[in-house]
XYZ file of C-alpha atoms in Angstrom:
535
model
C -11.749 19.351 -18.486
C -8.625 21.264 -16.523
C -8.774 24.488 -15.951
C -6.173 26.612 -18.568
C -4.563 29.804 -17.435
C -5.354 31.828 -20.532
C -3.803 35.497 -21.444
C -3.114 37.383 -24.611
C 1.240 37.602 -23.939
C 3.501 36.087 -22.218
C 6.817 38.111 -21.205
C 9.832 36.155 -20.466
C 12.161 38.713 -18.589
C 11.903 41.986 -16.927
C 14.597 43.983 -18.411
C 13.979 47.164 -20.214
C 12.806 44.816 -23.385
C 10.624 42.837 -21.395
C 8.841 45.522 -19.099
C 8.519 47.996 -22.035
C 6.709 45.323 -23.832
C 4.196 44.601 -20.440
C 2.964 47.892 -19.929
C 2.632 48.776 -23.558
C 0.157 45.577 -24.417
C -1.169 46.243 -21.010
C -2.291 49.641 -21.873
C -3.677 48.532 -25.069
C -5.860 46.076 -22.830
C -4.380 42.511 -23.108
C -3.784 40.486 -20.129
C -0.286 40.128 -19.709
C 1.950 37.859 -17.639
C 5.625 38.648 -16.672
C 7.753 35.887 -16.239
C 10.691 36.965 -13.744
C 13.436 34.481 -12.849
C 14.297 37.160 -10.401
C 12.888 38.024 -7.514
C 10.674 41.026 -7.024
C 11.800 44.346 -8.104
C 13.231 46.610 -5.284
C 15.438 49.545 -5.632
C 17.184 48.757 -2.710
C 18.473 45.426 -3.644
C 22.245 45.271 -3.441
C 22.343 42.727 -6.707
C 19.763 42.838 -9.240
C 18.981 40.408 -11.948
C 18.862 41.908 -14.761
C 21.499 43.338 -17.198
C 19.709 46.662 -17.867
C 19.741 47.656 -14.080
C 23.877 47.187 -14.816
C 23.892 49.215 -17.854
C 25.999 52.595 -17.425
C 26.800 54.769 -20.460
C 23.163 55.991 -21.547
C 21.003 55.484 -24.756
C 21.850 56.620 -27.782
C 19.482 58.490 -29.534
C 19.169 61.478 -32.139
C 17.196 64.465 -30.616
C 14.762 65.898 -33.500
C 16.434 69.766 -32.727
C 20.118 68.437 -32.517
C 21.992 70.306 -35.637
C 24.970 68.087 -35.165
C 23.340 64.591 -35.378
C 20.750 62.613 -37.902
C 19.425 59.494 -38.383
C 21.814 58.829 -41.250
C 24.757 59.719 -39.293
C 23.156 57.223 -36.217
C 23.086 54.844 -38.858
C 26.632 55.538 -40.636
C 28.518 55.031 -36.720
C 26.161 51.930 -36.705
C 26.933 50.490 -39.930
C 30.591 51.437 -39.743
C 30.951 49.226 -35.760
C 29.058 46.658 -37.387
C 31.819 45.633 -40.037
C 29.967 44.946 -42.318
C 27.554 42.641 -40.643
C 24.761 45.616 -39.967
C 21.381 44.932 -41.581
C 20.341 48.775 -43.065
C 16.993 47.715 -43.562
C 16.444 46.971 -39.789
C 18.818 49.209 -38.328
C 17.308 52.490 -39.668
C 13.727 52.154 -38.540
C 15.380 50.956 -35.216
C 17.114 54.289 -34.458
C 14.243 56.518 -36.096
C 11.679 55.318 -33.475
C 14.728 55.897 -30.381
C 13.251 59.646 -29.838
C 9.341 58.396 -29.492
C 10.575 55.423 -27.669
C 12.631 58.027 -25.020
C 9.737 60.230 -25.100
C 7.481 57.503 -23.850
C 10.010 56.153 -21.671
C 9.973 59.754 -19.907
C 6.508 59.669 -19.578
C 6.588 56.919 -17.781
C 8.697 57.925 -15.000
C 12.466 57.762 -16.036
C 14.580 61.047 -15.764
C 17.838 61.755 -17.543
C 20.588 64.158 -16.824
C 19.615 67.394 -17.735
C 21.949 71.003 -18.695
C 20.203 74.559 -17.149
C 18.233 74.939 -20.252
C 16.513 71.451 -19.878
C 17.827 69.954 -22.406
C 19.336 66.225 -22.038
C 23.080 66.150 -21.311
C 24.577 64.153 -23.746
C 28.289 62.417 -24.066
C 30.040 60.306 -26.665
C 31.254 56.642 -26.228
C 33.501 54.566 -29.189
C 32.409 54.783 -32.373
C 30.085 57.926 -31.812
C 30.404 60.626 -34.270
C 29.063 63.406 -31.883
C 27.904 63.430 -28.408
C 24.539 61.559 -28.637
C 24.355 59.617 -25.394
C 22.104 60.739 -22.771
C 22.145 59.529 -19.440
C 21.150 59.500 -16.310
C 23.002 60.165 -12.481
C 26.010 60.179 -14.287
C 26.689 56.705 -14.936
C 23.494 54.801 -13.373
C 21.512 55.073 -16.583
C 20.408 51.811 -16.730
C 19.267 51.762 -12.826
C 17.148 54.626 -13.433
C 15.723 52.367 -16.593
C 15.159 49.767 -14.606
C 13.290 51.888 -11.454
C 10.979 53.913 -13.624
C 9.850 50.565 -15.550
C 9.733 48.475 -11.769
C 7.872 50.806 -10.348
C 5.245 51.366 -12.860
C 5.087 47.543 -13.094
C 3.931 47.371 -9.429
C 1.712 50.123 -9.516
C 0.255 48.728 -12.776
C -0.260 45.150 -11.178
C -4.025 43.736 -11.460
C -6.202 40.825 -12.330
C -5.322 41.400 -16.429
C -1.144 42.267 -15.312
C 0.786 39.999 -13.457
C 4.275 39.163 -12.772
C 5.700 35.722 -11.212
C 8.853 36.329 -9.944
C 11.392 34.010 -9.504
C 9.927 31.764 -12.204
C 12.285 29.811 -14.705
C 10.681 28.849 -17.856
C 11.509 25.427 -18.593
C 9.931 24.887 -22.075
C 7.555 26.934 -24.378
C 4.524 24.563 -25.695
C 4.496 23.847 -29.525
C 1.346 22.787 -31.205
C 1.821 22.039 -35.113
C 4.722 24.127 -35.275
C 3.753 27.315 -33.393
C 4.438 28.657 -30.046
C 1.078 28.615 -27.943
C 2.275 28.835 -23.860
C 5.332 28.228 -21.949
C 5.741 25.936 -18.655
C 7.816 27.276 -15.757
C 8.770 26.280 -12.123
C 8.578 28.491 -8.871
C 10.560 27.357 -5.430
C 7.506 26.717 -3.452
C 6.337 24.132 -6.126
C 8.067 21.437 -7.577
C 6.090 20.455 -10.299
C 5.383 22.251 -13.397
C 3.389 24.765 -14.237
C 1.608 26.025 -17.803
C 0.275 29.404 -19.520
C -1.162 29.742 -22.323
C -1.237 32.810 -24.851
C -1.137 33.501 -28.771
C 2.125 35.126 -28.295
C 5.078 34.589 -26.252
C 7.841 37.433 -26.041
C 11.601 36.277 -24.871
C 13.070 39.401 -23.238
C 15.152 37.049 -21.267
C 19.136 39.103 -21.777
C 22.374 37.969 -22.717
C 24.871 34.997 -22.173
C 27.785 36.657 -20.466
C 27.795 33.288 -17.570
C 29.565 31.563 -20.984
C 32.881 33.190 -19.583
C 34.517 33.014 -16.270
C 34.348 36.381 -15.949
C 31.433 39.028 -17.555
C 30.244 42.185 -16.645
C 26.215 40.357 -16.567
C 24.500 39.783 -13.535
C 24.055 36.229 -12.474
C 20.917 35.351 -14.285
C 22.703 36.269 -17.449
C 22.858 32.326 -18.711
C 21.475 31.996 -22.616
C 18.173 31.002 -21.268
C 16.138 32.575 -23.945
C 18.832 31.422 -26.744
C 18.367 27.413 -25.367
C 14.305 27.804 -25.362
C 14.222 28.915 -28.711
C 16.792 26.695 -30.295
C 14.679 23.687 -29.051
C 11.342 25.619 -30.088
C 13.074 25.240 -33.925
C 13.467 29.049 -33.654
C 17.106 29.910 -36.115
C 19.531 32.229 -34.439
C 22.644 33.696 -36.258
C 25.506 35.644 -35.487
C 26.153 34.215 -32.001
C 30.029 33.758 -33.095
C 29.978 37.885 -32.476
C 30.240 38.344 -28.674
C 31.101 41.363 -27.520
C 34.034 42.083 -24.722
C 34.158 45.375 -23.234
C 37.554 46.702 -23.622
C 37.488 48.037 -19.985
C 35.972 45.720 -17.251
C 37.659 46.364 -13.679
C 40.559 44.001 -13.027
C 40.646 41.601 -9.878
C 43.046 38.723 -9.776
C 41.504 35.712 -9.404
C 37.863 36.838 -9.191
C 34.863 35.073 -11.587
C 31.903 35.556 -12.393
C 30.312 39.203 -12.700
C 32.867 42.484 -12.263
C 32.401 45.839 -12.400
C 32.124 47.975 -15.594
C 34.024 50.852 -15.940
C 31.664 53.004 -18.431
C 33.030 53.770 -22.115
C 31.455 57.314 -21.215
C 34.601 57.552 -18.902
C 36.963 57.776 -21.895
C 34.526 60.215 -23.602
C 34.887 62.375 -21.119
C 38.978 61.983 -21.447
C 40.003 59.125 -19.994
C 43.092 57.204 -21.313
C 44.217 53.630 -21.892
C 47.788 53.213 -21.156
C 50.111 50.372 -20.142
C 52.443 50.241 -16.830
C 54.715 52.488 -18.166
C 52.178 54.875 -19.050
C 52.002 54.793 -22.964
C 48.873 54.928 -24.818
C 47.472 51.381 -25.541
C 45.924 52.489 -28.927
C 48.373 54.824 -30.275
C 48.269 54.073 -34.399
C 45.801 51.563 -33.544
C 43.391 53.196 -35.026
C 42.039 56.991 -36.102
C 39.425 57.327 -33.299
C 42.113 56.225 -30.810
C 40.601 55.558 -27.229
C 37.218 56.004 -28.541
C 37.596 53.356 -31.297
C 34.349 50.915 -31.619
C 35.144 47.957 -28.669
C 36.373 45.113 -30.969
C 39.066 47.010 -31.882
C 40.254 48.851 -28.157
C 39.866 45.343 -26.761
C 42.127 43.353 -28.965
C 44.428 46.806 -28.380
C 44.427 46.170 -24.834
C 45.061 42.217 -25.165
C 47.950 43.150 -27.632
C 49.429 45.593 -25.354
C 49.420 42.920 -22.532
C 50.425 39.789 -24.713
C 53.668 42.195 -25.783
C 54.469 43.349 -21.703
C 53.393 40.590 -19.947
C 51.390 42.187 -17.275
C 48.102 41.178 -16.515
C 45.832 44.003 -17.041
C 46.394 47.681 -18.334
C 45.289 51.007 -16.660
C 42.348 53.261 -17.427
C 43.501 57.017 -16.689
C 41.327 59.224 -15.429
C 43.604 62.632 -14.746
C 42.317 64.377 -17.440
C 38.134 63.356 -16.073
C 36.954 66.191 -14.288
C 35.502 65.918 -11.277
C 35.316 62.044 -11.912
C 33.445 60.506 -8.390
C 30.551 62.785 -9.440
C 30.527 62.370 -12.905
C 30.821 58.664 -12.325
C 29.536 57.717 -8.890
C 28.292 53.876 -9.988
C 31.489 53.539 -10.877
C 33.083 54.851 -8.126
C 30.902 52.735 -5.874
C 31.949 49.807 -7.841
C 35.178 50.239 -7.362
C 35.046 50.921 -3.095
C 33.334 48.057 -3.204
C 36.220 45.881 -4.739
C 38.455 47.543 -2.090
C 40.526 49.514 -5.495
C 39.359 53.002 -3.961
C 39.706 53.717 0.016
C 39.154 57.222 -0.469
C 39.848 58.880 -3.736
C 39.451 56.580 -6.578
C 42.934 56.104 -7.951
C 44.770 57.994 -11.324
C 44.888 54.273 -13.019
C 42.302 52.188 -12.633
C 43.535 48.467 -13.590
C 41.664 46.723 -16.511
C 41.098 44.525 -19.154
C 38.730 43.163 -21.453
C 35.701 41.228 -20.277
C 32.672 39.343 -21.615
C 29.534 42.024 -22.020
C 27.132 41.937 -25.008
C 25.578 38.808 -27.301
C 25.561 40.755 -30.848
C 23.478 37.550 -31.720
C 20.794 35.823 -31.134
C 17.572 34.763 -32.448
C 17.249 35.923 -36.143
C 14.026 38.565 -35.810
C 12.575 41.400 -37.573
C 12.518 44.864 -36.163
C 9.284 44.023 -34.818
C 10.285 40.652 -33.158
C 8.998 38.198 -35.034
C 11.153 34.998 -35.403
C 10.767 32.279 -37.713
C 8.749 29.652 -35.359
C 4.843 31.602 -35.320
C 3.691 32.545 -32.276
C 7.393 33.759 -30.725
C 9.014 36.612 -30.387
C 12.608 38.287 -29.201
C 13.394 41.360 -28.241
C 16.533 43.017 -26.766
C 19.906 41.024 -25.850
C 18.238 37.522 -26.938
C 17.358 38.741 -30.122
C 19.407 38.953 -33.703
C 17.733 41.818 -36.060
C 21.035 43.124 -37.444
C 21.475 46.145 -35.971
C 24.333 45.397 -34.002
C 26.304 43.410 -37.060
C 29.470 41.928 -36.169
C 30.305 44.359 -33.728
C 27.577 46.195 -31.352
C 27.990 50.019 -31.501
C 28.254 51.702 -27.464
C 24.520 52.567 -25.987
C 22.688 51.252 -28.948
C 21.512 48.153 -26.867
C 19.052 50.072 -24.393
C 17.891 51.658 -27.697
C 17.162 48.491 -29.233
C 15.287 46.935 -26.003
C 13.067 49.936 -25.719
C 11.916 50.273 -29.373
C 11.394 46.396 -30.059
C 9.933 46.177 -26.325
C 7.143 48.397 -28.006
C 7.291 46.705 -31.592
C 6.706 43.302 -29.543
C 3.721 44.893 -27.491
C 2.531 46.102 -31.351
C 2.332 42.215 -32.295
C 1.225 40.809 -29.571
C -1.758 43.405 -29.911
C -2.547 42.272 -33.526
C -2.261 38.473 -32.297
C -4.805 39.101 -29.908
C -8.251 36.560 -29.822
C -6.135 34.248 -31.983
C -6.743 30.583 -31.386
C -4.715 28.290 -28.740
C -4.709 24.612 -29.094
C -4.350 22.659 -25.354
C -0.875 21.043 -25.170
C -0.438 19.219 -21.977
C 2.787 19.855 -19.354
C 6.119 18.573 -20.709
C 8.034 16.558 -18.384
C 11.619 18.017 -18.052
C 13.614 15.627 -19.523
C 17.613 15.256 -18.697
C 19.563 17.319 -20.708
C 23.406 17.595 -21.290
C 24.882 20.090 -19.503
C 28.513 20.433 -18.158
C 29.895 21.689 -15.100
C 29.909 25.617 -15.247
C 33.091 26.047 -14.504
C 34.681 23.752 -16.961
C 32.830 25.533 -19.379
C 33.574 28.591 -18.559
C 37.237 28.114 -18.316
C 37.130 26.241 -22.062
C 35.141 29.387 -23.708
C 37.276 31.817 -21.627
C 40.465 30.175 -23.207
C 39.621 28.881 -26.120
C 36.442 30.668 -27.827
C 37.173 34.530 -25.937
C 39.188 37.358 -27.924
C 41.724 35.063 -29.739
C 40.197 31.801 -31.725
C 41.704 28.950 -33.647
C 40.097 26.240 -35.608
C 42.139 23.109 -33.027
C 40.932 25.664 -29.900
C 37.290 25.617 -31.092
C 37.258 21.874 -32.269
C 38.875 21.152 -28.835
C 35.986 23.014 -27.097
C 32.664 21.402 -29.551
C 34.068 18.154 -28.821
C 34.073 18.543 -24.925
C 30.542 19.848 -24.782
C 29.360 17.144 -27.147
C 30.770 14.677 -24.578
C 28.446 16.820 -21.802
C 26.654 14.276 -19.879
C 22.620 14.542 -19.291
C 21.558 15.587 -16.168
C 18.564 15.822 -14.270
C 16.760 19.433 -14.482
C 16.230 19.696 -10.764
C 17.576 22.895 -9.396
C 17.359 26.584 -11.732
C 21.257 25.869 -11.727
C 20.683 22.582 -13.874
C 18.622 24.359 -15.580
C 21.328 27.134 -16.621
C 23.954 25.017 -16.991
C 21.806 23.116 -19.696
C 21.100 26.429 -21.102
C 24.575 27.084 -21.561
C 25.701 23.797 -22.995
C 23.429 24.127 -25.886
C 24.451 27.972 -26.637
C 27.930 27.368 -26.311
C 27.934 24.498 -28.586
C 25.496 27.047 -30.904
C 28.285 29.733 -30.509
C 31.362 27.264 -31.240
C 29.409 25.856 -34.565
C 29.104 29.192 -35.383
C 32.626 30.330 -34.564
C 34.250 27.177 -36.180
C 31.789 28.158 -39.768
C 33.362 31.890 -39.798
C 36.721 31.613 -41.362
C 37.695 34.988 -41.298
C 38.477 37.718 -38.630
C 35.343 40.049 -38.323
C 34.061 42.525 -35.434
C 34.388 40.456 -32.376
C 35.076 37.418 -33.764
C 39.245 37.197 -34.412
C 40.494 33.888 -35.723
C 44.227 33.857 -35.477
C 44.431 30.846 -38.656
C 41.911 33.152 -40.496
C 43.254 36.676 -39.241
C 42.119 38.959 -42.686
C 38.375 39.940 -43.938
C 36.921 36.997 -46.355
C 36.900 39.513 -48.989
C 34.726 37.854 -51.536
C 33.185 40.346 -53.910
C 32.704 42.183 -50.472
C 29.654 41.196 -49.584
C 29.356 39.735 -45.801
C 27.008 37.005 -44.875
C 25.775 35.650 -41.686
C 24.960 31.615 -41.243
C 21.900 30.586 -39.816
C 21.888 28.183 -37.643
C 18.624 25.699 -35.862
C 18.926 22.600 -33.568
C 17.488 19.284 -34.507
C 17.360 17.764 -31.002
C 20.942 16.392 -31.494
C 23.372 18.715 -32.829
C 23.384 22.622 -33.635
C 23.645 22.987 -38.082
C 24.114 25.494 -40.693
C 20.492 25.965 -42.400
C 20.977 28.677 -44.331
C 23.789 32.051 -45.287
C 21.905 35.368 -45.176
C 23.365 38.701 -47.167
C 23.620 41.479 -45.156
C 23.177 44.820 -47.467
């Protein structure tokens, strides 16, 4: 008989989703395993793999003694970016469990911005109400996230936690229709290698690598999307992908750019064009500080109608900006925009940032196939609807990183059947770049049914490949999702949230209820299973 590698949960990521949900089962007892396609956690890394060390803005979260906010008003701004799309029944015990969720996240190391008093500094981003973001060194929120969680990872490290960096899951094991392990690959060995738990968590992030340019780190590919899909898992929504109205213009460049932080116009910056005219004047009552969907198609209006190729942000009016916003400002030395001072108008214009899709899951993170969860980027619960409201996606990672841990603690002792390695089969997947330049152009900000029928045929025609290299690999990964997200995109004749058809350009206004299509994978293609009513 072989010896089996046997734990209670397996973590696919190490993002705030996946780490929260590592030391939380941990502490309960189980033996965990971490499974990091990165390498090992270290502050002074000059790129980091995951998205949350990227995140800038803050987390949005209700404080119990805040007069101004609520729960239902958290919820209202929530529902209201969602258009329509927003599940109420799993976005209000979402945000009611953000202040616990902080409070533990606190405890375990992070620190947040604080006034004289003590109290957390807060600001507002697009489609805020009030001023409910906190944050941390200004605009690093995300790197002081990611820090507190790294570093009580590696302190935490023993015989019943472990982490295996740079590992890329290549399948998770199925026995009679449930999720039991998952196999994965390291550099220093070439063959495969298998874990086995009741419960496997994919924390694995977004799919921002669909586009030629994103503001995701590298590893941001749709892993967690593909492994699911061929698991049998459904996902839904994945036509809604969010692009950040203000990513930091570069001719020419690819691949990941710098953010420039929505917190920047809640502190007063200003959208304008060349001639210095406000991009989303009339646009809309909120203005600047509209929810993205709608400042992003502003700005791509405002530079379809002039011609240039990016607008400005302008930050006169942000006081004492480089300290305010020093990632930023580092961001944008780095891309040779700022010698010394960073510049009145910073150039921009809309960029691939957030999957508001994903793997349809409860609050807690269970998905249809037993056995799996999601939590965080990969996952669909509803909360973000058809349109993700700012600095409620760290919110969502931390509270279903510690629903997930909550599961994994009542799956605990359950049995696991013995399912032997997969071989890693050839799989199509096209070159990155042509797919990145066909979704960029053709499935982006502005889609039509002959762009998006153009597009599913040319990644059905994807030849296999061998899976030899973590590129292959990724590029697999994508195929699949993209052909998920065109399906999906081609099924949605109407213009909702972040998903604009120009042949379809009104609400499908039928007796005003919104659904969302479900979608699985049979092997071969990527099909409609089922529509859901979101109420």
């Amino acid at each position: 008989m072989r010896e089996r590698d046997n734990v209670d949960l397996i973590v696919v990521g190490a993002g705030i989703a996946g780490l929260t949900a590592a030391l939380s089962a941990a502490a309960a007892g189980l033996r965990v395993v971490v499974l990091n396609k990165g390498p090992r956690w270290r502050a002074d890394r000059g790129e980091q793999s995951t998205s949350t060390f990227y995140a800038q803005g803050g987390i949005a979260v209700v404080e119990p003694d805040n007069p101004e906010d609520s729960i239902d008003l958290h919820v209202s701004d929530t529902l209201a970016a969602g258009a329509g799309l927003t599940d109420v029944h799993a976005t209000r015990p979402i945000i009611a469990d953000g202040w616990p969720a902080i409070t533990e996240l606190v405890a375990r190391g992070a620190e947040f911005d604080r006034d004289a008093d003590g109290s957390f500094r807060r600001t507002r981003e697009g489609g805020h109400s009030v001023r409910r973001i906190i944050h941390s060194g200004g605009d690093a929120t995300g790197a002081q996230v990611q820090r507190a969680l790294g570093q009580m990872m590696t302190a935490s490290l023993n015989s019943a936690l472990t982490c295996i960096d740079d590992a890329v899951v290549t399948d998770l094991l199925i026995a009679d229709g449930t999720v039991v392990g998952a196999a994965y690959r390291t550099p220093d060995s070439g063959r495969v290698r298998v874990i086995y738990a009741p419960t496997v968590l994919l924390a694995t992030g977004g799919a921002g690598h669909l586009y030629a340019a994103t503001t995701n780190p590298a590893g941001a590919t749709a892993d967690g999307i593909a492994l699911a899909l061929r698991a049998g898992a459904h996902v839904a929504d994945l036509e809604f992908i969010q692009f950040h109205p203000t990513m930091l213009y570069l001719p020419g460049a690819r691949g990941r750019r710098t953010l420039i932080s929505e917190a920047v116009r809640g502190e007063g910056g200003r959208l304008v064009d060349a001639r210095g005219e406000s991009v989303t004047a009339g646009i809309h009552p909120m203005g600047d500080l509209a929810p993205r969907d709608v400042v992003s198609r502003a700005v791509q209006a405002s530079m379809q109608a002039s011609g240039d190729d990016c607008v400005y942000l302008d930050i006169s009016e942000v006081d004492d900006f480089e300290r305010r916003f020093p990632t930023v400002t580092a961001g944008l030395r780095a891309a040779g925009i700022a010698d010394g001072h960073v510049p009145q108008r910073i150039p921009v214009v809309p960029g691939a940032h957030y999957l508001c899709g994903g793997v349809v899951a409860s609050p807690s993170g269970q998905t249809s196939v037993p056995g799996l969860l999601v939590a965080g980027e990969v996952a669909r619960t509803g909360l973000h609807g058809a349109n993700r409201l700012a600095s409620n996606s760290l919110l969502e990672g931390l509270v279903m990183g510690r629903n997930a841990a909550g599961v994994a603690i009542r799956r605990t002792g359950l049995p696991v059947a013995d399912v032997s390695p997969p071989e890693v089969e050839d799989r199509p997947a096209m070159d990155r770049k042509v797919l990145q330049d066909l979704m960029s152009g053709k499935v982006a900000l502005a889609r039509s049914a002959a762009g998006l029928a153009e597009t599913a045929a040319a990644l059905l025609a994807a030849p296999n490949r061998a899976m030899t290299t973590v590129g292959d690999l990724e590029d697999a990964a994508l195929t699949l999702t993209a052909r998920a997200v065109v399906a999906a995109a081609l099924a949605r004749e109407e213009s909702r949230g972040c998903h604009s058809r120009v042949d379809f350009p009104a609400l499908d206004a039928l007796d005003g209820v919104a659904t969302s299509r479900v979608f699985n994978f049979d092997g071969q293609t990527v099909r409609p299973i089922v529509e859901a009513v979101c109420v």
